[in-house]
Structure formats: structure tokens, C-alpha cells
Coordinates of N, CA and C in Angstrom, one line a residue:
X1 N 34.3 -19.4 10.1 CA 34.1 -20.6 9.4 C 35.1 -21.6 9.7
X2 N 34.6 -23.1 9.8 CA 35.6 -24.2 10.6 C 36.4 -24.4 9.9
X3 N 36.9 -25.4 9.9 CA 37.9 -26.5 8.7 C 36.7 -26.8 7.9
X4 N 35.6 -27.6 9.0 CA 34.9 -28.6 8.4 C 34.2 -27.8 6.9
X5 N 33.5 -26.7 7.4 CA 32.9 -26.1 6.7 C 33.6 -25.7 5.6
X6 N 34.8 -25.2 5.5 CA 35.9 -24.6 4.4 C 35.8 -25.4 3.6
X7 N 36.0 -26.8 3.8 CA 36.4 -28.1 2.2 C 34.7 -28.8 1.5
X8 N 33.6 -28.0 3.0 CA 32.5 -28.6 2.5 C 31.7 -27.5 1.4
X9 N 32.2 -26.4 1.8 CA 31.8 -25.0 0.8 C 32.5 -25.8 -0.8
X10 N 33.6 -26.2 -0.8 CA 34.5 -26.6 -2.3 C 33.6 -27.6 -2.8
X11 N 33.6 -28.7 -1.9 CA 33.1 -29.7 -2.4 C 31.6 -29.3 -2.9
X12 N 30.6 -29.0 -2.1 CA 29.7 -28.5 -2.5 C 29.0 -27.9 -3.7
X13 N 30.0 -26.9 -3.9 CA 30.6 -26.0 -5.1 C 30.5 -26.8 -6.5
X14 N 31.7 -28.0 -5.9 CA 32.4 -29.1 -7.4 C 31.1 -29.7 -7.5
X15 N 30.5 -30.3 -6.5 CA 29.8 -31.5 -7.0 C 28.3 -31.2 -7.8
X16 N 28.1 -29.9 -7.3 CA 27.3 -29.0 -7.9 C 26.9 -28.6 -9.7
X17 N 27.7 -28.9 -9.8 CA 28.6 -27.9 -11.3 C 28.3 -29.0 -12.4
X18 N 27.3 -28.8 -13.0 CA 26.9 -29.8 -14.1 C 28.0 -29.6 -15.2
X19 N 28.7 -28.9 -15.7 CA 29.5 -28.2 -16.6 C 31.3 -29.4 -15.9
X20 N 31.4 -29.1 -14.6 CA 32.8 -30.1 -14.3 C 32.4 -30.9 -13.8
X21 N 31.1 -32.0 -13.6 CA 31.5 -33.2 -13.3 C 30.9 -34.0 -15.0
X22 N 30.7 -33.4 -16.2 CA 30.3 -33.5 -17.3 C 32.0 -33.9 -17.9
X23 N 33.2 -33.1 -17.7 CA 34.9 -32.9 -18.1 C 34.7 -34.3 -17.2
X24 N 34.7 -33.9 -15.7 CA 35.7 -35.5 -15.1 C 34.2 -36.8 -15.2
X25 N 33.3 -37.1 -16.2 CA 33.0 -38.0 -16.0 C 32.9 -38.5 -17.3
X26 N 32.4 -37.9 -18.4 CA 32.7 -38.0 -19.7 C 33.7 -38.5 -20.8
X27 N 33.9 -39.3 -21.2 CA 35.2 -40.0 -22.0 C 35.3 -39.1 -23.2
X28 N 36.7 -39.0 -23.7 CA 37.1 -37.9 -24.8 C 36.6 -37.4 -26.0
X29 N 36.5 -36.9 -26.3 CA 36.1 -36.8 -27.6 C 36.8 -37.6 -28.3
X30 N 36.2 -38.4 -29.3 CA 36.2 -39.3 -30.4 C 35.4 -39.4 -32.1
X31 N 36.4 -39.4 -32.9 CA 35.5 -38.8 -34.0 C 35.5 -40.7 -34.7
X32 N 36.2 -41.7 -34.0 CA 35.7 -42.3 -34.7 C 34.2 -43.4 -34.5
X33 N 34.4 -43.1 -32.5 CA 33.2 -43.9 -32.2 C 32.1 -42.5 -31.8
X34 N 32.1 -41.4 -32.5 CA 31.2 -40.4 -32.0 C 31.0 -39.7 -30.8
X35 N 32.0 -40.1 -29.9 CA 31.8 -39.2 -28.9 C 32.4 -37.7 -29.2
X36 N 31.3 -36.9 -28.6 CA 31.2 -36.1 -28.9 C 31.8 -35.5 -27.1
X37 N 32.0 -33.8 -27.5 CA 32.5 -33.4 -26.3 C 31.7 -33.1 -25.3
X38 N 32.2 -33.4 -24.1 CA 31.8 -33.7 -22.9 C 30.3 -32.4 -22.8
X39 N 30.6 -31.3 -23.4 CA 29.6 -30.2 -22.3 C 28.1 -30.5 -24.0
X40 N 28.6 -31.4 -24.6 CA 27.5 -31.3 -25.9 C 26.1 -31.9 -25.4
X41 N 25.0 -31.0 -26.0 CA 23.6 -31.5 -25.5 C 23.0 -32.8 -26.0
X42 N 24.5 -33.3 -26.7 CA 23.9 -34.9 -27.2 C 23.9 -36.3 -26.0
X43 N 24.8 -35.5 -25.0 CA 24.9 -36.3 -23.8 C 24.2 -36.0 -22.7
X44 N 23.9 -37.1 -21.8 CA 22.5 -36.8 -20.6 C 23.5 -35.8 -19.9
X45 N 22.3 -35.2 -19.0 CA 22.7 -34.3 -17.5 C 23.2 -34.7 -17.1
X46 N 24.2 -34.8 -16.7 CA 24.5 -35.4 -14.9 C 23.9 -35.5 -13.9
X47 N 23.0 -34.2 -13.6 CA 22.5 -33.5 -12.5 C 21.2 -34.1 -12.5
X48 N 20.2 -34.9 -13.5 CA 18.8 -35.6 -14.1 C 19.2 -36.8 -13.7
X49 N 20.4 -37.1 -13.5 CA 20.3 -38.7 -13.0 C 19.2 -38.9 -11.9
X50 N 19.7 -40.4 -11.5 CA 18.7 -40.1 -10.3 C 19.9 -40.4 -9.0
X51 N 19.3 -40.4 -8.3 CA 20.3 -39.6 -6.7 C 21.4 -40.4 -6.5
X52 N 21.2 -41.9 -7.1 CA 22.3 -42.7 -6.4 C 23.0 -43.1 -7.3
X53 N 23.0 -42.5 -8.8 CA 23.7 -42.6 -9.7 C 24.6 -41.2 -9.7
X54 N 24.1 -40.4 -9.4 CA 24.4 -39.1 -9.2 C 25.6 -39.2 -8.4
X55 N 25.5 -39.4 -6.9 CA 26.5 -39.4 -5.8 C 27.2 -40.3 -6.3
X56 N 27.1 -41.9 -7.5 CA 27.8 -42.8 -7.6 C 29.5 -41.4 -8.3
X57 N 28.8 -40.8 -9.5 CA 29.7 -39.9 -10.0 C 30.8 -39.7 -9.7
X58 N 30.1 -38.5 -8.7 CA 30.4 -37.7 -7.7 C 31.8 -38.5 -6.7
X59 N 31.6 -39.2 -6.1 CA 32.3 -40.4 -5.1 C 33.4 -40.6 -6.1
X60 N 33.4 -40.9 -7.3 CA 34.3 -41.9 -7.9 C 35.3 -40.5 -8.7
X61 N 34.6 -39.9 -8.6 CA 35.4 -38.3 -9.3 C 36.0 -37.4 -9.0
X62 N 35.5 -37.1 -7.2 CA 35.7 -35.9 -6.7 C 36.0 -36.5 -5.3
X63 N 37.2 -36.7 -5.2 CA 37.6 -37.4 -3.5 C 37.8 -36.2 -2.0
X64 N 38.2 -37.0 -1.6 CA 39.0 -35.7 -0.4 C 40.4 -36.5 0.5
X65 N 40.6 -37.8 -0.3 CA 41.5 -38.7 0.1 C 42.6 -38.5 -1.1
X66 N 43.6 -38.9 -0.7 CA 44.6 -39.0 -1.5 C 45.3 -41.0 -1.9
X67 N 44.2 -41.4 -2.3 CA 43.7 -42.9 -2.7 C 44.0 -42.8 -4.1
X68 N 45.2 -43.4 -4.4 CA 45.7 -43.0 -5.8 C 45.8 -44.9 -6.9
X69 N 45.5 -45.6 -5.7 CA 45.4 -46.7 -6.3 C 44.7 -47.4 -7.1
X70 N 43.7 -47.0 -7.0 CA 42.6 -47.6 -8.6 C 42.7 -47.0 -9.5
X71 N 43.9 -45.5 -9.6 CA 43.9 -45.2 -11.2 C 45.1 -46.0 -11.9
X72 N 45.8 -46.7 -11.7 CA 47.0 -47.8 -12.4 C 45.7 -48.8 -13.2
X73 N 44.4 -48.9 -13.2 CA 43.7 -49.7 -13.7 C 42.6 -49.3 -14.2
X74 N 42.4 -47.6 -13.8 CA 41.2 -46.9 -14.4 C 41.6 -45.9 -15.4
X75 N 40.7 -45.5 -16.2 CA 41.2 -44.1 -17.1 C 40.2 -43.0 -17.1
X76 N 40.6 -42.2 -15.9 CA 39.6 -41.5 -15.9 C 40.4 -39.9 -15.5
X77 N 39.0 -38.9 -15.0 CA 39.8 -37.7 -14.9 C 38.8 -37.4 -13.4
X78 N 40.0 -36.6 -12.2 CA 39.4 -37.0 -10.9 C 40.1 -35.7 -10.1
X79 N 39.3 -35.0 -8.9 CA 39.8 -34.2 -8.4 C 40.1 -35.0 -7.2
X80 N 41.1 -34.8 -6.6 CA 40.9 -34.8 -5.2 C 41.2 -33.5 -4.6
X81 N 40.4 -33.1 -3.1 CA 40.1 -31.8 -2.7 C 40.6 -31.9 -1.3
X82 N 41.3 -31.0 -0.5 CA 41.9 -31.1 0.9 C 42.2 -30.2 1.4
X83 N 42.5 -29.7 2.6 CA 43.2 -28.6 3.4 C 44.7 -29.3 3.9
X84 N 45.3 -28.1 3.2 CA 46.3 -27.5 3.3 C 46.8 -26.7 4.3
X85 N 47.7 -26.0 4.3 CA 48.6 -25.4 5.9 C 47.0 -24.3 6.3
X86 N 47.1 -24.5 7.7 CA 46.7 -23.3 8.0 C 47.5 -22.4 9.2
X87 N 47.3 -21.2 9.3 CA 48.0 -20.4 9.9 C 47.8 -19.0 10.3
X88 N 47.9 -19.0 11.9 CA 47.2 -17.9 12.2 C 47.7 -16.3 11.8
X89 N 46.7 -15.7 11.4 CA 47.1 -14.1 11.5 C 47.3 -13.5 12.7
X90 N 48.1 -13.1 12.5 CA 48.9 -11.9 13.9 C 48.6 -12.7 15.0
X91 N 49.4 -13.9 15.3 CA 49.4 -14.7 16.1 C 47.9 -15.2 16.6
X92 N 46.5 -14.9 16.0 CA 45.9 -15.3 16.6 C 44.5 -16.1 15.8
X93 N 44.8 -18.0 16.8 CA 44.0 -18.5 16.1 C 42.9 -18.5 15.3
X94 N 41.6 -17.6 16.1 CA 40.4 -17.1 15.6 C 40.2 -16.7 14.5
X95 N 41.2 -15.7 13.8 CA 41.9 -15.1 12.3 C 42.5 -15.8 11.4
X96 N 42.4 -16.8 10.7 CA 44.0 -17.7 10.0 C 43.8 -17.3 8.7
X97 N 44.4 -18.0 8.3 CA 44.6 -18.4 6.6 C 44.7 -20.1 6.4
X98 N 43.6 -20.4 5.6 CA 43.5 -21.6 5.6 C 43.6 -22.0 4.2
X99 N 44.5 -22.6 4.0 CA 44.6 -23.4 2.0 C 44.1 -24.3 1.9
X100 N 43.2 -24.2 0.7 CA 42.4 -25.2 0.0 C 42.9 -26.0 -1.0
X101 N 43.5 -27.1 -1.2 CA 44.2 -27.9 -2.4 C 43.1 -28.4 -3.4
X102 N 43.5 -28.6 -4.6 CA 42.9 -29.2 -5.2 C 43.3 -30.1 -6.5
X103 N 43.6 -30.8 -6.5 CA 44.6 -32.2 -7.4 C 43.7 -32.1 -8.5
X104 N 43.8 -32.1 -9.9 CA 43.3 -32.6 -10.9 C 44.3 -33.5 -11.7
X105 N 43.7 -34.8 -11.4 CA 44.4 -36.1 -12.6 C 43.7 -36.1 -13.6
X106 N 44.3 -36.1 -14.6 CA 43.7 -36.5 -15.9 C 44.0 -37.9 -16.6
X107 N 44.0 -38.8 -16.9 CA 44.4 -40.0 -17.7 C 44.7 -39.8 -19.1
X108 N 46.2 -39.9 -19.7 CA 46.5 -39.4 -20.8 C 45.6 -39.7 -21.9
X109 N 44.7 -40.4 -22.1 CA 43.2 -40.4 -22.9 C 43.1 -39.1 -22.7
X110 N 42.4 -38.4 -21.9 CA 41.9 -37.4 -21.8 C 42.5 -36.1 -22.2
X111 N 43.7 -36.7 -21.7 CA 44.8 -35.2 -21.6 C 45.1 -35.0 -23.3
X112 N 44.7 -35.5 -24.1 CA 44.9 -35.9 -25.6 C 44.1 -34.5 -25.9
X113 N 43.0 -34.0 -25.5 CA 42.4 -33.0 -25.5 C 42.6 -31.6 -24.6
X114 N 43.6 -32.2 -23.9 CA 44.1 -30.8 -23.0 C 43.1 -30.7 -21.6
X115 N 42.3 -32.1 -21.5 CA 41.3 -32.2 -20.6 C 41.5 -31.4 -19.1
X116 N 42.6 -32.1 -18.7 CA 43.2 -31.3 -17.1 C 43.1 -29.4 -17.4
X117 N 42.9 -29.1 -18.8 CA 43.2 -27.7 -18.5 C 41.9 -27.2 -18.5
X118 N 40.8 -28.0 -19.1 CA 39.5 -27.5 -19.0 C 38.9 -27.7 -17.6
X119 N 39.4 -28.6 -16.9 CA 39.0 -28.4 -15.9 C 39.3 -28.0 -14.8
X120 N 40.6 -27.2 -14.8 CA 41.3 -26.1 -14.1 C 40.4 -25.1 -14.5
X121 N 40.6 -24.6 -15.4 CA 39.7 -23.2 -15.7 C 38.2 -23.5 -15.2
X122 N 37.5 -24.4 -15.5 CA 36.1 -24.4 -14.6 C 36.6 -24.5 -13.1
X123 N 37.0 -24.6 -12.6 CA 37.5 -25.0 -11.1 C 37.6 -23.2 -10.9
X124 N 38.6 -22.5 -11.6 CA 38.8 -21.2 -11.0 C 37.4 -20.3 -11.6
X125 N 36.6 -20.8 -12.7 CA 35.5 -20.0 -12.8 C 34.7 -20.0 -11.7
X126 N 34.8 -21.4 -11.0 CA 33.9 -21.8 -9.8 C 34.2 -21.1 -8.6
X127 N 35.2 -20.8 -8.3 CA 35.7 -20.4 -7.1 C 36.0 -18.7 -6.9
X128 N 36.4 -18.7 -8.2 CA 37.0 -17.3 -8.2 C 35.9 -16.2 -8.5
X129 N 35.8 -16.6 -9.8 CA 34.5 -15.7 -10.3 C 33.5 -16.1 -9.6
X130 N 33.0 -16.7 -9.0 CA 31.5 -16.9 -8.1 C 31.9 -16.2 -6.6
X131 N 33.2 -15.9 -6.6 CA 33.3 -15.7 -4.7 C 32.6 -16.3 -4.0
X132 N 32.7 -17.5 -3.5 CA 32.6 -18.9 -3.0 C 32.1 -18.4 -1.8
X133 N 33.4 -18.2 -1.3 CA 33.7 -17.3 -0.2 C 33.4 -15.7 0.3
X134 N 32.6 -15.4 -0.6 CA 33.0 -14.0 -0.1 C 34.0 -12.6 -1.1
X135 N 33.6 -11.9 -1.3 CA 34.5 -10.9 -2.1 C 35.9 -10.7 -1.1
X136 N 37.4 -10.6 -1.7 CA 38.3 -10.4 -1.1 C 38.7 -11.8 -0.4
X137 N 38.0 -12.8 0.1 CA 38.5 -13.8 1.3 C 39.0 -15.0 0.5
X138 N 39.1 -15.3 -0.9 CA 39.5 -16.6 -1.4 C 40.3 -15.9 -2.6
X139 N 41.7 -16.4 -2.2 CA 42.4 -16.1 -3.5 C 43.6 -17.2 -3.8
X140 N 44.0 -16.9 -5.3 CA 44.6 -18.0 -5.8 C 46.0 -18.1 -5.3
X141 N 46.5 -18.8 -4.8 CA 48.3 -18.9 -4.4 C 49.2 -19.5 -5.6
X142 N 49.1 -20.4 -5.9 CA 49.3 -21.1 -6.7 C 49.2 -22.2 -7.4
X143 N 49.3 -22.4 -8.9 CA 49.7 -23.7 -9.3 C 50.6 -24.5 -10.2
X144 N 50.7 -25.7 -10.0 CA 51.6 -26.3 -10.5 C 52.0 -27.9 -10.6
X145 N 52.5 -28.3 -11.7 CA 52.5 -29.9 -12.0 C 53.0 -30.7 -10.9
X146 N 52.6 -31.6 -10.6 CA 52.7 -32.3 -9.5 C 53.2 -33.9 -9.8
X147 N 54.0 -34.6 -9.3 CA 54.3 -35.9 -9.9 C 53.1 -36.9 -9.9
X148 N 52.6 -37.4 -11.9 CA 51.5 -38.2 -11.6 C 51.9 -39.3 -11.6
X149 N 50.8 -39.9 -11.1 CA 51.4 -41.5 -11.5 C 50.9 -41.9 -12.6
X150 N 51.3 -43.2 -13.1 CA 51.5 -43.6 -14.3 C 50.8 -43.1 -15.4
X151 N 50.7 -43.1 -16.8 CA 49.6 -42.6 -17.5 C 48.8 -41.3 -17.3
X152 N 49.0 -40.5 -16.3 CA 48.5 -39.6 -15.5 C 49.5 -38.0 -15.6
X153 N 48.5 -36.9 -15.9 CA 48.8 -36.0 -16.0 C 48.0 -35.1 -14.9
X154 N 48.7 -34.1 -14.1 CA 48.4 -34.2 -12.7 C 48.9 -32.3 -12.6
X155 N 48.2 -31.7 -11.8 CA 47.9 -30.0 -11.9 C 47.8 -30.3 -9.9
X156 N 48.5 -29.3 -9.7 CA 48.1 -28.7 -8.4 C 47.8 -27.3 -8.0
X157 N 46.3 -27.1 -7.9 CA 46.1 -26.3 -7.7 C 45.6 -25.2 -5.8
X158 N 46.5 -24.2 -5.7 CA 46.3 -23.5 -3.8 C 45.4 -22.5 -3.7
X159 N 44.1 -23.0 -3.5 CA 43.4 -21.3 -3.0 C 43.8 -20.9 -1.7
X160 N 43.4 -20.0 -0.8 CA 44.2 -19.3 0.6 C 42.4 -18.8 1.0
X161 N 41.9 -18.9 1.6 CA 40.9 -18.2 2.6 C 40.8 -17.8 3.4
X162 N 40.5 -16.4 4.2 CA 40.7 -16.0 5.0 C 39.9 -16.4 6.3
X163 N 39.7 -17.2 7.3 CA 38.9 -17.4 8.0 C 38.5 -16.8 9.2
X164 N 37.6 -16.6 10.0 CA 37.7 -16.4 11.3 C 36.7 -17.2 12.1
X165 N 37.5 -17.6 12.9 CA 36.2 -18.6 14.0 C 35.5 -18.0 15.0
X166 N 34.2 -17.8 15.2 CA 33.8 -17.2 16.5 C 34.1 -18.2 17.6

């Protein structure tokens, strides 16, 4: 499996997932203007939109750039997704280990409800418990806070895949 393919398996994955693009698209719960929580059946599907509202989401929620500039004026909650070191096993290319990053910002609105954590845990139900990858070939390295920027509360999360390229 390539590079290309390794970040398009994640993405795939994320954008898929009516349950986390419902957390990163959804505004907080509010008891005094009624919003209700994000996964409640009082709010539309995501996934029923229609196609170009859908990808609009998607695009604005789930990056693969590290474009941190429209959140100083947005308040939202956003992954950005990337490769990380890779490195061959027993000196040889065709074998590596390739890391999969994945940034969750949250906008302290959100984080008011511990938002960034709900969508960590859906991130590793997606990845981990689904074996994405494969039984044995995707596992967690680690995570940890990362400097956000302003108003922003920010998780870094490292899967590790085992790859091989024919």
C-alpha cells in the first residue's frame, strides 16, 4: 500500500462517519437556544445532504493541509490528517512503517463540552476497532496536546501502519 493510498484509507474512513462529521460540524450544545447534542435525531444527517453540501462539510472540517488561518475568525471543530515519518524495516524500502497524524482542533465553544475528546474517541473507534487496515497492521503510537492557536484546544493524535509496496 502507497503513501497515496495510506491518508486516502483515513480520509475515507473520516468522511464517511456520519457520527464524526455530526461532533466537527454541529454547534454545542445549548440549553438556552435548544441546541441539542450533536449525535440527537432532532438534527438532519449529514450523509442525506445532497452531494455538494456534503463535500462542502467535509472540505471545511477534515483537511490534509496544515492552513490554520481561518480559525482566528472561525469557531469551529476540525481535523487535519497527514503522513508522518516513514521508515523502512530491516533496512528495506518495500517494508516501512508509515505514521498517520491526525490534529483535532476544537474551538473553546465546543471544548466547553469536552468536544475534542468526543472526537478522539470516535477517531480511535474508527480506526482501531474497525481495523482500517487490517488486523495487527495499524496501531496507536501516541497522543498528545499540541500548541493551539488562539481560542483553540488542539490533541495530537499517531497511528503507525505497517506497509508494504509491491
Amino acid at each position: 500500500m502507497g503513501m497515496l493510498s495510506n491518508i486516502n484509507t483515513f480520509l475515507n474512513v473520516f468522511r464517511s462517519d456520519e457520527g464524526l462529521l455530526r461532533f466537527l460540524y454541529y454547534a454545542p450544545i445549548d440549553l438556552n437556544t435548544n441546541q441539542p447534542d450533536p449525535l440527537s435525531d432532532l438534527l438532519d444527517d449529514i450523509l442525506s445532504k445532497d452531494e455538494d453540501e456534503i463535500w462542502a462539510i467535509r472540505d471545511r472540517h477534515i483537511m490534509t493541509t496544515l492552513d490554520i488561518e481561518d480559525l482566528s475568525s472561525e469557531k469551529l471543530c476540525r481535523l487535519y490528517v497527514y503522513l508522518g515519518r516513514r521508515s523502512p524495516e530491516r533496512n528495506n524500502y518495500t517494508l516501512a512503517s508509515q505514521e498517520i497524524v491526525v490534529d483535532v482542533l476544537c474551538h473553546n465553544n465546543f471544548q466547553k463540552e469536552l468536544r475534542s475528546l468526543k472526537i478522539s474517541d470516535r477517531i480511535n473507534e474508527l480506526l482501531i476497532h474497525e481495523n482500517i487496515a487490517g488486523v495487527g497492521k495499524l496501531r496507536y503510537v501516541e497522543g498528545h496536546e499540541i500548541n493551539p492557536p488562539k481560542d483553540y484546544a488542539a490533541y495530537r493524535h499517531v497511528y503507525e501502519i505497517t506497509v508494504k509496496k509491491k
